[in-house]
Coordinates of C-alpha atoms in Angstrom, one line a residue:
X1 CA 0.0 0.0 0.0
X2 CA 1.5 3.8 -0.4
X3 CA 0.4 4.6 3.3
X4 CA 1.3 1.5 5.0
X5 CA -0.5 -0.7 7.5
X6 CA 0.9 -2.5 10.4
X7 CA 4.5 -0.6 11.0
X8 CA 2.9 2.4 10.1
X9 CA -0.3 2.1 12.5
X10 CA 2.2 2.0 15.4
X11 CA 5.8 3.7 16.0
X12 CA 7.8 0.4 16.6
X13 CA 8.7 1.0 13.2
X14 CA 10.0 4.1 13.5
X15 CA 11.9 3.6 16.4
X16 CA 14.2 1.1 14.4
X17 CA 14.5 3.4 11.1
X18 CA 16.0 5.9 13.5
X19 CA 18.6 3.2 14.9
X20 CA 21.9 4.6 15.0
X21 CA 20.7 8.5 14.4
X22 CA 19.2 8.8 18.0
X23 CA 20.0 7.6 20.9
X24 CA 18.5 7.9 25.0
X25 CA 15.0 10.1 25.5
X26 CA 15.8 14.1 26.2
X27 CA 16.9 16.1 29.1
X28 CA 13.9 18.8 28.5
X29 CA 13.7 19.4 32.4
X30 CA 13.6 23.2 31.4
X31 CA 11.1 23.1 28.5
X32 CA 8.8 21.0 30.5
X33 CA 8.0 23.9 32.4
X34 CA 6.4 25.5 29.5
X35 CA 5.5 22.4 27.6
X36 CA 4.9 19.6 29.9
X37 CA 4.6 17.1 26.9
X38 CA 8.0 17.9 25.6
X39 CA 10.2 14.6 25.9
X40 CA 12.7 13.8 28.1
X41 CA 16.0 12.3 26.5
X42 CA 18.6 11.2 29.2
X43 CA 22.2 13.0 27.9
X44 CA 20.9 15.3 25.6
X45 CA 19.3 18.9 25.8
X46 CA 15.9 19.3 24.2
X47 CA 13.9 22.1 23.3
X48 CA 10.5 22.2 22.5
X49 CA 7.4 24.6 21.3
X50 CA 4.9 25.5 19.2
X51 CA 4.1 27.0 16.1
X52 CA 0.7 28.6 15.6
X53 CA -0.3 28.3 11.8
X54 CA -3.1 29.0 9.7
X55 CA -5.5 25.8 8.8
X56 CA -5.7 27.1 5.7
X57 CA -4.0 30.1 3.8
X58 CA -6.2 32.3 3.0
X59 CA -9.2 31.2 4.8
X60 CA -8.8 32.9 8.7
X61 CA -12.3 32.0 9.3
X62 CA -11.0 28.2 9.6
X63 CA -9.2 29.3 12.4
X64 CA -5.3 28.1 13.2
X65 CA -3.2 25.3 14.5
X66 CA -0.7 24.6 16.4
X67 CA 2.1 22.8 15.3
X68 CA 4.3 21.2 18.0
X69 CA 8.4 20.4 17.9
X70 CA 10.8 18.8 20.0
X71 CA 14.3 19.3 18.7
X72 CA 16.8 17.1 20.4
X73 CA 20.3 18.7 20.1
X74 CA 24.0 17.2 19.6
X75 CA 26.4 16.3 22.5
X76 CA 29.3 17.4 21.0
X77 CA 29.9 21.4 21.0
X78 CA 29.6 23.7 18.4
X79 CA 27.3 23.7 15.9
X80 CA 25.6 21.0 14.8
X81 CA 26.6 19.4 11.5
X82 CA 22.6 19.3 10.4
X83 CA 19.2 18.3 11.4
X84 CA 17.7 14.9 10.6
X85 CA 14.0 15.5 10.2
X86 CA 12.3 12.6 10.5
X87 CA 8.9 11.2 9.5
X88 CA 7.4 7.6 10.0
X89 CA 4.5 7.7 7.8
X90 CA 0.5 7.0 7.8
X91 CA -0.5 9.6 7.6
X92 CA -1.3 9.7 11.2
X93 CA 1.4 9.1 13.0
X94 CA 3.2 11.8 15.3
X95 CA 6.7 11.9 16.4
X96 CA 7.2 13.3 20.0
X97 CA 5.3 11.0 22.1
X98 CA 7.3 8.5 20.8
X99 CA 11.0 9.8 21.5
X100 CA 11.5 7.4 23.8
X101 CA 11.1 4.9 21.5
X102 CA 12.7 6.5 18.6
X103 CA 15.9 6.5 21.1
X104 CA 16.7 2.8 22.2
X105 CA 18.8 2.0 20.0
X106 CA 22.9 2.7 20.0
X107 CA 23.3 6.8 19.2
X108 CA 25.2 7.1 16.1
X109 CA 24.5 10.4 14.9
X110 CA 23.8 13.0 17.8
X111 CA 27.1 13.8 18.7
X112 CA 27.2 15.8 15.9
X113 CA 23.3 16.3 14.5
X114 CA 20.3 17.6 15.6
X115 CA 17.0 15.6 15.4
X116 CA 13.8 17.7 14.9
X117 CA 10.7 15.9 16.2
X118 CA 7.5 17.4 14.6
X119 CA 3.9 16.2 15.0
X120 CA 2.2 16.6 11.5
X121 CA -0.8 18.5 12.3
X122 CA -3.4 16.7 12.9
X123 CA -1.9 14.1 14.8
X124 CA 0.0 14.1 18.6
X125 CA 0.1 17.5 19.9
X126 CA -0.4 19.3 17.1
X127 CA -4.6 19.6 17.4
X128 CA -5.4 15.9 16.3
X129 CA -8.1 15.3 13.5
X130 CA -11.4 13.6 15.3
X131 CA -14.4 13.6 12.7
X132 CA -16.2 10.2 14.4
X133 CA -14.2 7.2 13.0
X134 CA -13.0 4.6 15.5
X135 CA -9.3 2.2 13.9
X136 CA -11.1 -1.2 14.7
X137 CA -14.2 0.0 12.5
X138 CA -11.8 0.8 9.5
X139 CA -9.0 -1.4 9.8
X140 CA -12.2 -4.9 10.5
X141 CA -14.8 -3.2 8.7
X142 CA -16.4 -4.6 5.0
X143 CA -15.7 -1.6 2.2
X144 CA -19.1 -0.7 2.2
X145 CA -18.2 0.4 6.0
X146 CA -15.0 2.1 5.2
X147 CA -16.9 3.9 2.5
X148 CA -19.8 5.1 5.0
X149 CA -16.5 5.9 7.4
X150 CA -15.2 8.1 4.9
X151 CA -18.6 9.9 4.1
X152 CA -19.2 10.5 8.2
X153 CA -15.2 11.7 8.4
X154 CA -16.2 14.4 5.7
X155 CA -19.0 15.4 7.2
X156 CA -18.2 15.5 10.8
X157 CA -14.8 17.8 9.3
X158 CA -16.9 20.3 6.8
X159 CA -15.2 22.6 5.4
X160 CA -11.8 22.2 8.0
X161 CA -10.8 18.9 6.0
X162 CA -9.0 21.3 3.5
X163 CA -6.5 21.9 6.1
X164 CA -5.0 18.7 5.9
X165 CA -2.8 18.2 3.1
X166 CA 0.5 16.9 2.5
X167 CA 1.3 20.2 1.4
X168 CA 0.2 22.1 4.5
X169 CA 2.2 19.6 6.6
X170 CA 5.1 20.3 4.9
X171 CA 4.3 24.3 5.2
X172 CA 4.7 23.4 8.8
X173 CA 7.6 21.9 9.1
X174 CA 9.3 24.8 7.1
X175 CA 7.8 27.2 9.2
X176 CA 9.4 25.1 12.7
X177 CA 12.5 25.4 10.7
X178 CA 12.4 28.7 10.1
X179 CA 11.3 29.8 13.7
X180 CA 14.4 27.7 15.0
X181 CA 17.0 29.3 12.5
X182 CA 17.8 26.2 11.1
X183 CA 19.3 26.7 7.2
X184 CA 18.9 23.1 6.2
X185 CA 17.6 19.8 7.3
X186 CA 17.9 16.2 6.0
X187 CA 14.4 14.9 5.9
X188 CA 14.4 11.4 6.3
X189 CA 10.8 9.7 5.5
X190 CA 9.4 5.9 5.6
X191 CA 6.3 4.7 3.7
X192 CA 3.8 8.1 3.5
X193 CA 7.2 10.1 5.3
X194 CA 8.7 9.1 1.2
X195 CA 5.5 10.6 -0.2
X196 CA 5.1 13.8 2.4
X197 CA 9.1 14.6 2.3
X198 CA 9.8 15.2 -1.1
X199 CA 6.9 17.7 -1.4
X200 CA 9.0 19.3 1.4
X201 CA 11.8 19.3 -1.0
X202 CA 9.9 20.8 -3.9
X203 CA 8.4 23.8 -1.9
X204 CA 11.6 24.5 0.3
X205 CA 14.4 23.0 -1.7
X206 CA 16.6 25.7 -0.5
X207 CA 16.5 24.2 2.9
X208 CA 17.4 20.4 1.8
X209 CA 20.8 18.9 2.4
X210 CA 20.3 15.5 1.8
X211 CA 17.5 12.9 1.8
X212 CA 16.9 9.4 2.9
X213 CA 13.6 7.4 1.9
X214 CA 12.9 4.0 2.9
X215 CA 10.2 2.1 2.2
X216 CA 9.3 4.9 -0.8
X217 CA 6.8 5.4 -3.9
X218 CA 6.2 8.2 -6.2
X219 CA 3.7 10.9 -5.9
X220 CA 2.2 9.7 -9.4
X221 CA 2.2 5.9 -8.6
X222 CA 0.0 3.7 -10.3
X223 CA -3.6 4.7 -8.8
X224 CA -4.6 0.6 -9.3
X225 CA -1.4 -0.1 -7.2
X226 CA -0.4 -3.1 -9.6
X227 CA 2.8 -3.5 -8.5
X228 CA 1.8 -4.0 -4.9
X229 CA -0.4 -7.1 -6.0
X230 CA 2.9 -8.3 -8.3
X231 CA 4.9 -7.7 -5.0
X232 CA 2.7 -10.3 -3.4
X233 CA 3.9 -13.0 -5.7
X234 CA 7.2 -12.1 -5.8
X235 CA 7.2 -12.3 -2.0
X236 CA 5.8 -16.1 -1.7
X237 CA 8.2 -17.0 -4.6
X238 CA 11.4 -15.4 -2.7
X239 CA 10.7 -16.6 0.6
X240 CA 9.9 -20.4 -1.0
X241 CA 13.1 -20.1 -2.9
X242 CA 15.2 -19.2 0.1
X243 CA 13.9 -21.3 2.4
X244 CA 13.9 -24.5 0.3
X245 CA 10.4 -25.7 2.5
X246 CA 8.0 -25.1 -0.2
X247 CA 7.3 -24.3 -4.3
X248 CA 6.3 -20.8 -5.1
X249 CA 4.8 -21.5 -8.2
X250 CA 2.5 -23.3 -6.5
X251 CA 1.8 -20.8 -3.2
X252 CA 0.7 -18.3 -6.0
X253 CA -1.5 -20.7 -7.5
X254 CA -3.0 -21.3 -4.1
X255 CA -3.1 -17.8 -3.5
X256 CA -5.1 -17.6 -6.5
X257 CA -7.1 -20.7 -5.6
X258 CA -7.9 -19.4 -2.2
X259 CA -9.0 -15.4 -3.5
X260 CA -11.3 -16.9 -6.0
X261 CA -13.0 -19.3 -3.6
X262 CA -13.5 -16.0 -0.9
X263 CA -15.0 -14.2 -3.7
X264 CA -18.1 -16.0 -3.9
X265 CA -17.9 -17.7 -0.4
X266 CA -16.4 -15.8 2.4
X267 CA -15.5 -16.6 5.7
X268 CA -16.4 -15.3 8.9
X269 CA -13.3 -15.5 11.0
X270 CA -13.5 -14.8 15.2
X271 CA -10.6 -12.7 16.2
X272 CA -10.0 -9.2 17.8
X273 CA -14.0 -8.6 16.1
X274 CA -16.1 -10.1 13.6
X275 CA -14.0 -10.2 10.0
X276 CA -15.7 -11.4 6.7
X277 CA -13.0 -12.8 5.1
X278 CA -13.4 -12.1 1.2
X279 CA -11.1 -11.5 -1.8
X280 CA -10.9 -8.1 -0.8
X281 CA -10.2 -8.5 2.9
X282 CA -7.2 -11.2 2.2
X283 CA -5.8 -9.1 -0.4
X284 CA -5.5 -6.3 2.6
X285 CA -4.0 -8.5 4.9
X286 CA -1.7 -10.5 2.5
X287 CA -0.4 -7.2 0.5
X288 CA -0.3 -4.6 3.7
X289 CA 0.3 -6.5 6.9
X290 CA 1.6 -9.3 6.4
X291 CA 4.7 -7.8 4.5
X292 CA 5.0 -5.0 7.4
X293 CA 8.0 -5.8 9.7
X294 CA 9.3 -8.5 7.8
X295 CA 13.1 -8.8 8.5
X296 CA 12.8 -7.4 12.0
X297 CA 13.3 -11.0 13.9
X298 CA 14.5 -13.3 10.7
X299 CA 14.2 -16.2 13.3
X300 CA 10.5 -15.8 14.5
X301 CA 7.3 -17.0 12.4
X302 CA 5.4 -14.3 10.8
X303 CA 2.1 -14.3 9.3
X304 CA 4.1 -14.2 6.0
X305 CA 6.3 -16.7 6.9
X306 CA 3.1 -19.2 7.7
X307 CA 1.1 -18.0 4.7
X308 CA 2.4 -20.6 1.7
X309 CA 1.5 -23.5 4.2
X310 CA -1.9 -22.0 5.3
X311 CA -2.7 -21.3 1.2
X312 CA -1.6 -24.8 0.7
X313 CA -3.8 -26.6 3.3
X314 CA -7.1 -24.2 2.8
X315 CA -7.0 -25.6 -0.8
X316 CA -7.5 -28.8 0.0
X317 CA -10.5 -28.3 2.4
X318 CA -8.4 -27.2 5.7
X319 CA -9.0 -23.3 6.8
X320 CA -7.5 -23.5 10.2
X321 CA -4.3 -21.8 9.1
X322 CA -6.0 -19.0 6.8
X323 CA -7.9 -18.4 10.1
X324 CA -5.2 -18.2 12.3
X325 CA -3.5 -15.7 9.3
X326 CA -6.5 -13.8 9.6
X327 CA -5.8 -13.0 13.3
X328 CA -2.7 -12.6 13.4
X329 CA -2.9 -9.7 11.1
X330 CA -5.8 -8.2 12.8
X331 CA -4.9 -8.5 15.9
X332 CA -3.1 -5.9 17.3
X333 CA -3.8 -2.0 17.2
X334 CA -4.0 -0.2 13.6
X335 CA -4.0 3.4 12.7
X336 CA -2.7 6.1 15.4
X337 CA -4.9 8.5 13.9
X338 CA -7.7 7.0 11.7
X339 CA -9.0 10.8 11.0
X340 CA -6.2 12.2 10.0
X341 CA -5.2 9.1 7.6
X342 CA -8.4 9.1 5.8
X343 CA -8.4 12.9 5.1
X344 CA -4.7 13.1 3.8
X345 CA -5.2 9.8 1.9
X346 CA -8.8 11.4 0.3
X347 CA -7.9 14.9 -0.6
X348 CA -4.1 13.9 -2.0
X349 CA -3.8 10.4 -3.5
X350 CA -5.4 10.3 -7.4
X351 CA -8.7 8.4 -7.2
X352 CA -10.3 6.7 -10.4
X353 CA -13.1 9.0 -10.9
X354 CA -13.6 13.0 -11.7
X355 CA -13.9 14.6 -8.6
X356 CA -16.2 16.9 -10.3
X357 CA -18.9 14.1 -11.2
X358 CA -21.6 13.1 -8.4
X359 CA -21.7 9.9 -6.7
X360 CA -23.7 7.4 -9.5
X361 CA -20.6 8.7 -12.5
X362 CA -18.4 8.5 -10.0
X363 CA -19.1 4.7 -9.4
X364 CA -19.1 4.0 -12.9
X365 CA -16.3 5.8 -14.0
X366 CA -14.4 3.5 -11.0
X367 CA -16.0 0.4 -12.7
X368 CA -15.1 1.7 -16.1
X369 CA -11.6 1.9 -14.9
X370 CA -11.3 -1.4 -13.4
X371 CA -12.4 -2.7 -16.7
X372 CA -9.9 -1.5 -18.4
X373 CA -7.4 -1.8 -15.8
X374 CA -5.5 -4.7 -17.8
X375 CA -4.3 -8.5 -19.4
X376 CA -4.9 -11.4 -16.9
X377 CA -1.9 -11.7 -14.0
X378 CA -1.7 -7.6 -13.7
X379 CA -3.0 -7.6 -10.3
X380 CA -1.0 -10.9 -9.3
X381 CA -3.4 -13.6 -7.9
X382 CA -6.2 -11.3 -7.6
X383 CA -9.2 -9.9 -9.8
X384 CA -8.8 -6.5 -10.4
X385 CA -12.2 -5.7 -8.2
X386 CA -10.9 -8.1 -5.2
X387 CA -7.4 -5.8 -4.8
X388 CA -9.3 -2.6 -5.4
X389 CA -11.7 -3.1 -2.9
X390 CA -8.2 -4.5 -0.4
X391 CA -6.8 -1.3 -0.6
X392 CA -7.4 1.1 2.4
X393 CA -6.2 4.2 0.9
X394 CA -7.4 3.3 -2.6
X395 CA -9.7 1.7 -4.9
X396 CA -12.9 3.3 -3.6
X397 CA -12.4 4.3 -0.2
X398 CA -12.5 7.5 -1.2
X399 CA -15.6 7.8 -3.3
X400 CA -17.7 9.4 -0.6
X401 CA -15.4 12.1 -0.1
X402 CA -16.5 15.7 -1.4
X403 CA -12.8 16.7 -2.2
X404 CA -10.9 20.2 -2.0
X405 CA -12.1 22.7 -5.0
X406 CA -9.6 23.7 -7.3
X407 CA -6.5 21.7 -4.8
X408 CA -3.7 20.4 -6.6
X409 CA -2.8 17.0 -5.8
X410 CA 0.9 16.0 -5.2
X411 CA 1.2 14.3 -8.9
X412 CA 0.2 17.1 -10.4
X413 CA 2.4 19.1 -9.6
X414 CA 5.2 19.7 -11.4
X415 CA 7.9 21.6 -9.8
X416 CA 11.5 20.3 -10.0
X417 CA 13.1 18.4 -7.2
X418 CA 16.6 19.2 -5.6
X419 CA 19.8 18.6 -7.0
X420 CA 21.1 16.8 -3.3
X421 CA 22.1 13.8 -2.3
X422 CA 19.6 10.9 -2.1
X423 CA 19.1 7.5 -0.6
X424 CA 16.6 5.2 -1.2
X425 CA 16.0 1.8 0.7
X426 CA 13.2 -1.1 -0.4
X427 CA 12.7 -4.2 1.1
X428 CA 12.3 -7.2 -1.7
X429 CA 9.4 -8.8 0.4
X430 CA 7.5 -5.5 0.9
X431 CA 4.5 -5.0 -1.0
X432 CA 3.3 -2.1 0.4
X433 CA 5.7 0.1 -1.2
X434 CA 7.6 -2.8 -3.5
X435 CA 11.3 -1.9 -5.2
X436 CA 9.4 -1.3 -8.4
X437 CA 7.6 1.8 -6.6
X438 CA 11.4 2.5 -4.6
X439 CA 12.8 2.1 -8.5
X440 CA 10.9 5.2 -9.6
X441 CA 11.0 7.0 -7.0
X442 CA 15.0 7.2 -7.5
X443 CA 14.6 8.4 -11.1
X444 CA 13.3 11.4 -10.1
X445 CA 16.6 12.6 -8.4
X446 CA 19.7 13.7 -10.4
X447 CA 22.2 12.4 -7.8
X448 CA 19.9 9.0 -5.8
X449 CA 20.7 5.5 -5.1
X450 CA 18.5 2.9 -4.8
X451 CA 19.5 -0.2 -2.5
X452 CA 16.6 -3.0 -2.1
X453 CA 17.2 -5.0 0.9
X454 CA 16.9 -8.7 0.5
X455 CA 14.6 -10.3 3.0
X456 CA 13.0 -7.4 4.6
X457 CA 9.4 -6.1 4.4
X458 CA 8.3 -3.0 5.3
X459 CA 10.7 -1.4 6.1
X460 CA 14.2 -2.7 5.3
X461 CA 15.8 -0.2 8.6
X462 CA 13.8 -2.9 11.1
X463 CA 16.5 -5.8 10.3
X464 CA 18.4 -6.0 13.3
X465 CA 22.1 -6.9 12.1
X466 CA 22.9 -3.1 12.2
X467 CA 23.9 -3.0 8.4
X468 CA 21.1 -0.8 6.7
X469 CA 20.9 1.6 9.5
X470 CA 24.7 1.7 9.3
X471 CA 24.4 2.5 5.7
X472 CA 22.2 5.3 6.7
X473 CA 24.1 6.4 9.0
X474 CA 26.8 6.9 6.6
X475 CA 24.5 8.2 4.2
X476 CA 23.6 10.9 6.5
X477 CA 27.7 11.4 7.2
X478 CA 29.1 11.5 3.9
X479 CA 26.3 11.7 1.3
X480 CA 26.7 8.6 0.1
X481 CA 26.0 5.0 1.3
X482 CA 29.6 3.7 1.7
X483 CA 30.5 0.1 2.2
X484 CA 27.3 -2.0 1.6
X485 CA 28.2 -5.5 1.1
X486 CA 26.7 -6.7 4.4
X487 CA 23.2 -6.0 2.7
X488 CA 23.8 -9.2 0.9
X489 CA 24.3 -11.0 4.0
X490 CA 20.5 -10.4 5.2
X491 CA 19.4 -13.7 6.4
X492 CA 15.8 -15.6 5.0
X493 CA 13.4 -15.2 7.5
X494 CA 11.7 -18.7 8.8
X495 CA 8.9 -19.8 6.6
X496 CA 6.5 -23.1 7.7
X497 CA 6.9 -26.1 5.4
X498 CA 4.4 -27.2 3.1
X499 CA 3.2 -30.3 3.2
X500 CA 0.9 -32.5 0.9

């Protein structure tokens, strides 16, 4: 998916992709006086605020928001040799009640950089989006659900859900930047952070030193998300491959098996609520969580790990592992901030219909499009309306919502990028945001590379040898990646055997 799911629901994820670039929580003992929720980081000075900004430009009858920071400073003296601006995606997901976390592992970096925590507005202490949506009823819920979630989010929000835009977070971030003094910062972005950064760099290029992007895909990606369904069968074949313990040929033929019996027979599976278990619901939990975190413990069993076995046995009669799948990926806690992931997601990300038409030409020009949308095989092992309606931040989640008049989305714009120094990381099992989507992504930088991790998910910076955060970390040094032969020396993770 382009937003993410599992990693990107929660900050574990994040906490990892900063490995090596922070270290400890933040002695803020002095800020906390005027800003109680500023972070408290153990070594290290911190200072925090606020930023008061419009909603939207323009439009003062909207009223304002406040933007919170944390900015956690370098150990060594003098000045600091940049800022590392981090973001871990969603949309939805804030950064400074989650310093602590974003600090565990071994410091790297802040002896001589700056990190500059900053809650996208919307989300943490920067005012966060509420418009009556609760996670489980999105993340569980049938599409017909998600759809009537998205039509009560837009309602409940009025004419306020124009404030929230990629583009307006970015504003933000340049205005924090500017209010600290701060010439230039090195945005580093995973999953949306990939899609919401570079839009940073296009609007304030002047203020970019470097960038690093893991776990990326391109403002203009393909709207039917193709490659994240091909990503899929890559996935089952590499991990068979690797592991030797089964044939993944035939786990995408189960696959395929397995989606066309859900389409016209469901299951109703028992886990953290009531899940009907169609084409479109596996196709959500095969593509978006069960490649999140992949990599992270190479030893443990993962729902992808389990999957060709589970495939294997539900074709021939036996559910019991689909079902247990089906939890797994359910079970724990989704979306930090459902609200402010639905309305990013609906006013930036290119939907299939005009948002000029009403609701009946809207449907059918979505229908029209899925159509048309290809050969046989170009959405993997599922039908073109089974992904679709698997996607959480596309296909037609969106249709309900009314849209922004006369915004322009992120791929339509057309302002050039910096000439600076780029990295981007994919992992070869992810297909959320697959090295096809990483691939492009790249090409639109004069001076990027583009390493794909093998046997990582999403994202490639939660493997825990050390070596891609180390390749960051040098990234961030020297402007290029240095040594990076240990990435070839990323373990398989464990897969179950299939057996006849």
């Amino acid at each position: 998916m382009r937003a993410g799911v599992r990693s990107i629901m929660g900050f574990g994820l994040a906490a990892a992709v900063l490995a090596g670039l922070v270290t400890g929580c933040g002695d803020a003992r002095e800020a906390t006086t005027a800003t109680p929720w500023c972070p408290t980081v153990e070594g290290y000075a911190v200072d925090c605020g606020v930023v008061q900004r419009p909603l939207v430009e323009g439009k003062p009858d909207l009223g304002t928001i406040d933007v919170g920071y944390a900015r956690i400073k370098h150990s060594a003296g003098g000045a600091a040799a940049g800022t590392i601006l981090p973001n871990p995606g969603g949309p939805g997901v804030p950064m400074i009640g989650h310093a602590e976390d974003a600090s565990k592992v071994a410091a790297g970096l802040l002896n001589q950089y700056d990190v500059l925590l900053i809650d996208p507005r919307g989300t943490g202490v920067s005012n966060p989006v509420k418009c009556g949506v609760s996670e489980d009823e999105y993340q569980l819920g049938t599409r017909e659900q998600q759809r009537q979630a998205v039509a009560r989010c837009a309602q409940e929000l009025g004419p306020k859900a124009e404030g929230y835009t990629s583009a307006a977070t970015v504003d933000d971030f340049d205005a924090v930047r500017a209010q600290l003094g701060i010439d230039k910062v090195i945005p580093y972005g995973i999953s949306y952070g990939t899609y919401l950064l570079p839009i940073y760099a296009q609007r304030h290029p002047e203020h970019v030193q470097s960038m690093v992007l893991s776990g990326a895909y391109p403002h203009d990606t393909d709207s039917m998300q193709r490659p994240n369904a091909q990503a899929v069968s890559l996935a089952l074949q590499r991990i068979c491959e690797r592991s030797r313990v089964c044939d993944g040929n035939t786990a995408v033929n189960d696959l395929t098996a397995v989606a066309a019996r859900l389409r016209d027979k469901p299951l109703t599976v028992q886990g953290k609520g009531v899940i009907q278990l169609d084409e479109a619901k596996l196709a959500s939990l095969v593509f978006e969580s069960a490649t999140s975190n992949i990599g992270a413990d190479p030893q443990a069993m993962t729902p992808l790990g389990m999957l060709p076995a589970a495939l294997h046995a539900a074709v021939r009669g036996d559910d019991s592992g689909l079902i247990e799948f089906t939890k797994l990926t359910t079970a724990e806690d989704g979306y930090e901030n459902i609200g402010l992931y639905i309305t990013v997601a609906c006013n930036d990300y290119a939907p299939l219909w005009s948002r000029d038409a009403a609701l009946p030409q809207r449907e059918q020009q979505y229908r029209d499009a899925l159509a048309q949308a290809g050969t046989p095989g170009a959405f993997g092992a599922f039908s073109p309306q089974g992904f679709a309606a698997g996607q959480r931040d596309g296909g037609d989640a969106c249709i309900n919502w009314p849209g922004i008049k006369d915004h322009q989305r992120p791929d339509q714009v057309r302002t050039a990028l910096p000439n600076v120094p780029v990295l981007v990381i994919s992992g070869d099992l992810d297909a959320i945001t697959p090295d096809a989507n990483g691939k492009l992504v790249a090409a639109k930088f004069a001076d990027a590379t583009f390493i794909s991790v093998p046997n990582t998910g999403h994202v490639p910076d939660l493997e825990p040898s050390g070596c891609v955060v180390g390749v960051i970390a040098d990234f961030v040094r020297n402007g290029k990646p240095g040594d990076t032969a240990c990435i070839a020396a990323v373990p398989p993770i464990a897969v179950a055997p299939v057996t006849n």
